[in-house]
Tab-separated table of C-alpha atoms in Angstrom:
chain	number	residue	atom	x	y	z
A	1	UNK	CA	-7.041	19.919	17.374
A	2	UNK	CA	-7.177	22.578	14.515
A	3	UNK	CA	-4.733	24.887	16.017
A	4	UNK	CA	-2.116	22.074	16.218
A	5	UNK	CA	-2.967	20.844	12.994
A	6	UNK	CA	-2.505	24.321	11.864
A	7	UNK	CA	1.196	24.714	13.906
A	8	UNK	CA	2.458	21.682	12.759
A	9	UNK	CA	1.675	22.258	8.873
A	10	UNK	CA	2.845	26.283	9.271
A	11	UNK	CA	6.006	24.408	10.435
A	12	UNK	CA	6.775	22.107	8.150
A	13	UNK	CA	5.883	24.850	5.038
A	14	UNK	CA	8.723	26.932	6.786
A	15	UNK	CA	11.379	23.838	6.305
A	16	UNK	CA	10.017	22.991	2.934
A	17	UNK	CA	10.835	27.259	2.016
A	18	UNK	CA	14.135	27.061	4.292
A	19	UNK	CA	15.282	24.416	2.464
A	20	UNK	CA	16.220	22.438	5.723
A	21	UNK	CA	16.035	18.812	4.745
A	22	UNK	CA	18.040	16.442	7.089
A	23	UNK	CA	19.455	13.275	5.713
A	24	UNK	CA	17.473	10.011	4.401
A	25	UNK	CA	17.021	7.140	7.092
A	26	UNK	CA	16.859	3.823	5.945
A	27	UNK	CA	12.805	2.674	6.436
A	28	UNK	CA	13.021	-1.060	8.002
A	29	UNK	CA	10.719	-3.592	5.923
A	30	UNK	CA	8.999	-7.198	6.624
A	31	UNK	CA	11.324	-9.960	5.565
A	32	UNK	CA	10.901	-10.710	1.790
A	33	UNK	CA	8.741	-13.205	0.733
A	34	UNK	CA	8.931	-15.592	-2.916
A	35	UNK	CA	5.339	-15.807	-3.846
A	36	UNK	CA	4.432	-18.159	-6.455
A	37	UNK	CA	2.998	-15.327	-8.345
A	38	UNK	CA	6.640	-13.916	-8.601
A	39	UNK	CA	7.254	-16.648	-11.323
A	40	UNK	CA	4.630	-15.742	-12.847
A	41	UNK	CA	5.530	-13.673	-16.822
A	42	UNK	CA	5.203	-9.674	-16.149
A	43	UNK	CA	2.014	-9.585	-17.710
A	44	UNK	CA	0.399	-11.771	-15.294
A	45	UNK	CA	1.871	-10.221	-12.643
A	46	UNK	CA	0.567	-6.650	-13.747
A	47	UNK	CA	-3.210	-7.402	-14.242
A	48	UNK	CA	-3.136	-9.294	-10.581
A	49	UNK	CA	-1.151	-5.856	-9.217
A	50	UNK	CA	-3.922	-3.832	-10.830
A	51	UNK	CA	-6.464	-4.848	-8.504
A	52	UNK	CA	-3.926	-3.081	-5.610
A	53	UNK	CA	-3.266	-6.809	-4.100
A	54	UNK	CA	-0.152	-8.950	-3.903
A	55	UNK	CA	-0.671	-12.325	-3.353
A	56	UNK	CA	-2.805	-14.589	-5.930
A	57	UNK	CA	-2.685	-18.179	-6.387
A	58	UNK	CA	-4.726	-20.914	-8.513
A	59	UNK	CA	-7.517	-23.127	-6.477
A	60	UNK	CA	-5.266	-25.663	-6.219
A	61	UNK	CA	-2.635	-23.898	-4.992
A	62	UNK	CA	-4.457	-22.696	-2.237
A	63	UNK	CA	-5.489	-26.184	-1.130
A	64	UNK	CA	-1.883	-26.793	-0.995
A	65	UNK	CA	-1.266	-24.696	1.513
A	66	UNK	CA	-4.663	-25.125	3.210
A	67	UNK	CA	-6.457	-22.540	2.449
A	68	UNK	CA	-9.983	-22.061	0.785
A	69	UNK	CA	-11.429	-19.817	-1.901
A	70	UNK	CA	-14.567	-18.225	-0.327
A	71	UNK	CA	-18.100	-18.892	-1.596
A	72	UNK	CA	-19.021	-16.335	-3.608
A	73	UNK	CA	-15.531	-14.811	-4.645
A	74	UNK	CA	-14.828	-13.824	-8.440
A	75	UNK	CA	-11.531	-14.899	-9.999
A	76	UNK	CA	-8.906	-12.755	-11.811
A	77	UNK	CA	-7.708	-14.514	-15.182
A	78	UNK	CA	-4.210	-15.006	-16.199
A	79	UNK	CA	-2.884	-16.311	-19.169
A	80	UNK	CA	-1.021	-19.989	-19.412
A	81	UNK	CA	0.598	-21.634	-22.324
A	82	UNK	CA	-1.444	-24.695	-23.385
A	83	UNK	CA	0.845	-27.015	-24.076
A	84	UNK	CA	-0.342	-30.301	-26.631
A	85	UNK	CA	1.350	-33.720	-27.091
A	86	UNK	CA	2.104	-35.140	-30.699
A	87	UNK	CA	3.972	-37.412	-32.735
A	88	UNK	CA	6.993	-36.690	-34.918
A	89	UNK	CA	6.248	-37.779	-37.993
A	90	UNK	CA	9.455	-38.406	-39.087
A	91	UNK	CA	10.923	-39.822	-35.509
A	92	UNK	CA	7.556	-41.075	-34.267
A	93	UNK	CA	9.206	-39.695	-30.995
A	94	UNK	CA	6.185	-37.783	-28.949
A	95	UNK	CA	6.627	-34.116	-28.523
A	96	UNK	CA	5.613	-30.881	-26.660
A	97	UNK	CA	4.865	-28.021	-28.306
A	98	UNK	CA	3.334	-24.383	-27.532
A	99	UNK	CA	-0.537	-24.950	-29.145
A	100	UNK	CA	-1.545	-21.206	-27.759
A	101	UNK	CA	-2.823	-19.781	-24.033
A	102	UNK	CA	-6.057	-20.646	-22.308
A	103	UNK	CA	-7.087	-18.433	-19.374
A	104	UNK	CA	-6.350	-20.071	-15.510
A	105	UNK	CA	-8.570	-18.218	-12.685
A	106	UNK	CA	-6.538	-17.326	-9.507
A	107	UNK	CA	-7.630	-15.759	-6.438
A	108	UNK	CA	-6.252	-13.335	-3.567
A	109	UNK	CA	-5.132	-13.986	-0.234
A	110	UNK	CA	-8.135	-12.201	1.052
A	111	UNK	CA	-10.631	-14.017	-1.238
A	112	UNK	CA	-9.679	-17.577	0.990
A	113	UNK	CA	-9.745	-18.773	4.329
A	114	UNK	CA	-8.183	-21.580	6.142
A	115	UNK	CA	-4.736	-21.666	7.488
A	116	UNK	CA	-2.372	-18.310	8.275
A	117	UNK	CA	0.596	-18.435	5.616
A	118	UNK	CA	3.929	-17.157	7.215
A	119	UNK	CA	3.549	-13.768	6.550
A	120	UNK	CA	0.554	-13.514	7.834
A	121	UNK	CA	1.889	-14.347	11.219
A	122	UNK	CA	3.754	-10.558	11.696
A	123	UNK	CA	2.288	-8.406	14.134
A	124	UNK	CA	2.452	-4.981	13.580
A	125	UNK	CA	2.947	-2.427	16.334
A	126	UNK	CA	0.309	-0.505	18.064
A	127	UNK	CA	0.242	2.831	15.719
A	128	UNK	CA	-2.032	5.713	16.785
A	129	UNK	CA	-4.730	6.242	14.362
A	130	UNK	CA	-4.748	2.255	14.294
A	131	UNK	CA	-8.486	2.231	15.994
A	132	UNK	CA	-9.936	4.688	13.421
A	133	UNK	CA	-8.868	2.798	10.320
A	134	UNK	CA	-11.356	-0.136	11.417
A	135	UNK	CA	-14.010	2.543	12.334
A	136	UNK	CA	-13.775	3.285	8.763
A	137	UNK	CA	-14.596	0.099	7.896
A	138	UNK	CA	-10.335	-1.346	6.789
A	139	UNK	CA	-8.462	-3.706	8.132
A	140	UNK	CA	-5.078	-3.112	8.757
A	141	UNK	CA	-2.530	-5.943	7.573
A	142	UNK	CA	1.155	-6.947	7.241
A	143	UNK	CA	2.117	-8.019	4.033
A	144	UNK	CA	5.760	-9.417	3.335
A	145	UNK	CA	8.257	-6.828	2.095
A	146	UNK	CA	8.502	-5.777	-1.167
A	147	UNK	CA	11.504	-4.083	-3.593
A	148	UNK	CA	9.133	-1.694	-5.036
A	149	UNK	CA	6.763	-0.297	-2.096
A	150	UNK	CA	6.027	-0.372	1.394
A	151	UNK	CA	2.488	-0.160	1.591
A	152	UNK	CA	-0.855	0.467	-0.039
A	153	UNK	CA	-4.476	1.315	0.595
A	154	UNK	CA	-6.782	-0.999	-1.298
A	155	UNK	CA	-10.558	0.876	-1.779
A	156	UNK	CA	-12.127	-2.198	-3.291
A	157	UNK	CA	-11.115	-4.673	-0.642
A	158	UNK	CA	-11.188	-2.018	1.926
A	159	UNK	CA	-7.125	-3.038	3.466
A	160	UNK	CA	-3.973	-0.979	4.215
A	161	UNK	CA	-1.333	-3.771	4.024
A	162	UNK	CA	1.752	-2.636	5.362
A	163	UNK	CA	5.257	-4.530	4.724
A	164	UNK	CA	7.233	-2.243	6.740
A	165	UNK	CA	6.567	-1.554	10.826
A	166	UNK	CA	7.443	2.408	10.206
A	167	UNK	CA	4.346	4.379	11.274
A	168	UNK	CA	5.347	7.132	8.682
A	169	UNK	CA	3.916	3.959	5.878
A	170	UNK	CA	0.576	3.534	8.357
A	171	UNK	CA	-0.075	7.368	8.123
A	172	UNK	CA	0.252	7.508	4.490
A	173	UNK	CA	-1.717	4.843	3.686
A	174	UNK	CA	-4.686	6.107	6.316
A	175	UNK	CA	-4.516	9.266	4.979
A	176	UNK	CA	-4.689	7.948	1.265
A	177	UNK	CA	-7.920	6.085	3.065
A	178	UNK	CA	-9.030	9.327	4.806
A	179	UNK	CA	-9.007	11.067	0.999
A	180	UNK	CA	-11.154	8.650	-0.130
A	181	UNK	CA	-13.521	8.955	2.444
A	182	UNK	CA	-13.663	12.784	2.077
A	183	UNK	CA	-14.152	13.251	-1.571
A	184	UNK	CA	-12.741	9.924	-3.481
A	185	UNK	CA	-9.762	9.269	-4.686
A	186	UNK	CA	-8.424	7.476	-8.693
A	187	UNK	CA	-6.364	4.525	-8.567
A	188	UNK	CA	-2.669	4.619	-9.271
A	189	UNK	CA	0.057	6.884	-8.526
A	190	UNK	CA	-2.030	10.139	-8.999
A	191	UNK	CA	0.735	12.960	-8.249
A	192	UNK	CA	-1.038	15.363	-5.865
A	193	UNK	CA	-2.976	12.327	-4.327
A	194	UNK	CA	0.657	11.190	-3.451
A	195	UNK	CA	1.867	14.531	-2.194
A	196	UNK	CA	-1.378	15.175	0.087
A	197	UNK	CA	-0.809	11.625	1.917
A	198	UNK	CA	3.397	11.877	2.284
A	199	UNK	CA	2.160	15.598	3.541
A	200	UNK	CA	-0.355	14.710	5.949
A	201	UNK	CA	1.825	11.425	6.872
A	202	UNK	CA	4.875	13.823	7.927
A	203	UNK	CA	2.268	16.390	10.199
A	204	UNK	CA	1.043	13.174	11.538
A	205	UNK	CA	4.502	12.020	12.721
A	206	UNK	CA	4.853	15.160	14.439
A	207	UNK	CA	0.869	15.497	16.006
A	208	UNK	CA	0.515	12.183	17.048
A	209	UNK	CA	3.698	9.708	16.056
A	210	UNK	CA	6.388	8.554	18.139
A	211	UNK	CA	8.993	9.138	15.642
A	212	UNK	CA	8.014	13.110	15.366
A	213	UNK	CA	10.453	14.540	12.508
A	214	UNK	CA	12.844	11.192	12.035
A	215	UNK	CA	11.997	10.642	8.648
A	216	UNK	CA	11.709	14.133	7.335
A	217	UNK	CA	14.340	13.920	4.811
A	218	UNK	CA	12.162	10.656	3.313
A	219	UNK	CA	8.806	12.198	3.231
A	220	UNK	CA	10.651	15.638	1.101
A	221	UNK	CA	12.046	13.637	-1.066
A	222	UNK	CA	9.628	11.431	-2.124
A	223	UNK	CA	7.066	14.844	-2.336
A	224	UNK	CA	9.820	16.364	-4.529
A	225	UNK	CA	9.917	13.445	-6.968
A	226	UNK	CA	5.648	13.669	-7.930
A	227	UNK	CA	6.378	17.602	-7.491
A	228	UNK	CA	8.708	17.256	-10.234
A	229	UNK	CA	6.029	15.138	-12.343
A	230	UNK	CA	4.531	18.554	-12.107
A	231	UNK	CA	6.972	20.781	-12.435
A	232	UNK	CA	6.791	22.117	-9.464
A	233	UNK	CA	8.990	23.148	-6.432
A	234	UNK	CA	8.457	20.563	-3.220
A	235	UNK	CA	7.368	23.752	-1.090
A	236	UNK	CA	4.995	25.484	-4.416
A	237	UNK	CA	3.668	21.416	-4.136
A	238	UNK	CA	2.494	21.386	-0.862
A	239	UNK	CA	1.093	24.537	-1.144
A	240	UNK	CA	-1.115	23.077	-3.615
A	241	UNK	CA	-2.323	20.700	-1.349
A	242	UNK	CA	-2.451	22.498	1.880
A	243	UNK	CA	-6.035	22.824	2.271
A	244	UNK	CA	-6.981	19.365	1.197
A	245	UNK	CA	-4.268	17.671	3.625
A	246	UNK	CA	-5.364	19.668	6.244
A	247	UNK	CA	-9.314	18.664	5.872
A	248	UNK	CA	-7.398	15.138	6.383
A	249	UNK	CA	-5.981	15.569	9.155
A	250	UNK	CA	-8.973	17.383	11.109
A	251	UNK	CA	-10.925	14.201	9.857
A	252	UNK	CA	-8.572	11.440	11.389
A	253	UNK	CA	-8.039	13.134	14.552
A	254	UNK	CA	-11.394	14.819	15.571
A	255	UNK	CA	-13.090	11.609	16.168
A	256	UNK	CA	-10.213	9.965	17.017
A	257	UNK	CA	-9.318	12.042	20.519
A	258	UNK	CA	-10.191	9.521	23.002
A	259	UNK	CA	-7.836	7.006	21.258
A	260	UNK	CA	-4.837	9.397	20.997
A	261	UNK	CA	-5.159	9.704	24.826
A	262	UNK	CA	-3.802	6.968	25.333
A	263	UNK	CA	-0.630	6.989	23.358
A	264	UNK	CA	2.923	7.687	25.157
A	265	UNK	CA	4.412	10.513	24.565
């Protein structure tokens, strides 16, 4: 598998210097789905994002839709306006009014049990590579789609949640997981952590995808805009990052043979 891995990156370097980038295509998502969490102010919103989940709800809430906190689980707080009763004075009409914010605890998706929700009802297709994401210990999920990303790889709750059915999303996200496994990885948009997984997701297309060089045009781009965060050319970039992406690649598919067998070509 090294000498293809090696082809297949060789290749792709000679685009990047070439300079022959076909067009964007469009990457298909999971239908959009309101959350009560979307209601939620920004700032609430960002410290439940932070955690790299999507979907967190009060106790009650849950209940609602019949689900369960699990024993055991720890909350994330939010803020909430506390809102008192009193008496006008003047009117001796009773009034609301803004007294401060108390903290409310509310809880992933994948902190409860019970009941699927809707969204948790898509199936995913059968990606190569699928197999060896649960041999390293993550489960692979849909998640609705989403108008700022189409995937992520969570290391503390150990999921790649996907809200789009393109592969090219799947081998990002298991090579972001691969990373980790190899020599860690920091949380957030790191640039060159970004550019190693959209590299190793494009060779992957091509070594073991269906959709081989389809989305070429997506995966440049979106190296060119961290490569730009460092002032660097897209092809100077991946350069950077050629050993590391390679050591990826060799990881995901040299105990993962037996599985790729089986996938039609």
């Amino acid at each position: 598998m090294n000498a293809k891995v090696k082809a297949v990156l060789d290749t792709i370097l000679d685009q990047f210097l070439n300079g022959n980038i076909p067009e964007l295509v469009a990457l298909s998502t999971y239908p959009v789905s309101i959350l009560p969490m979307n209601k939620w102010s920004l700032l609430n919103q960002l410290v439940c994002y932070i955690t790299g989940l999507n979907d967190f709800r009060g106790y009650k809430q849950w209940l609602e839709v019949k689900r369960y906190v699990k024993k055991g689980e720890k909350a994330t707080n939010i803020l909430v306006p506390w809102i008192r009763k009193d008496k006008d004075e003047q009117t001796n009409e009773e009034k609301s009014f803004l007294a401060g914010f108390i903290t409310a605890s509310v809880f992933a998706v994948e902190q409860t049990d019970g009941e699927p929700l809707d969204y948790q009802k898509l199936e995913l297709p059968p990606f190569p590579l699928m197999d060896r994401a649960k041999e390293l210990g993550v489960n692979v999920a849909a998640i609705p789609g989403s108008y700022d990303h189409y995937g992520y790889y969570s290391q503390t709750k150990k999921v790649i949640a996907l809200a789009s059915p393109e592969e090219a999303v799947f081998f990002h996200e298991i090579c972001h997981l691969a990373d980790d496994k190899i020599s860690g990885i920091q949380a957030g948009q790191d640039p060159i952590q970004e550019i190693t997984a959209e590299l190793g997701a494009l060779a992957l297309c091509q070594i073991v995808g269906l959709d081989g060089s389809k989305h070429f045009g997506n995966h440049y781009r979106y190296i060119e805009s961290y490569a730009q965060k460092l002032e660097l050319t897209p092809y100077c970039a991946v350069l950077k990052v050629l050993s590391r992406t390679e050591k990826i690649l060799n990881f995901l598919l040299k105990e993962a043979e037996h599985e790729l067998c089986s996938v039609p070509q």
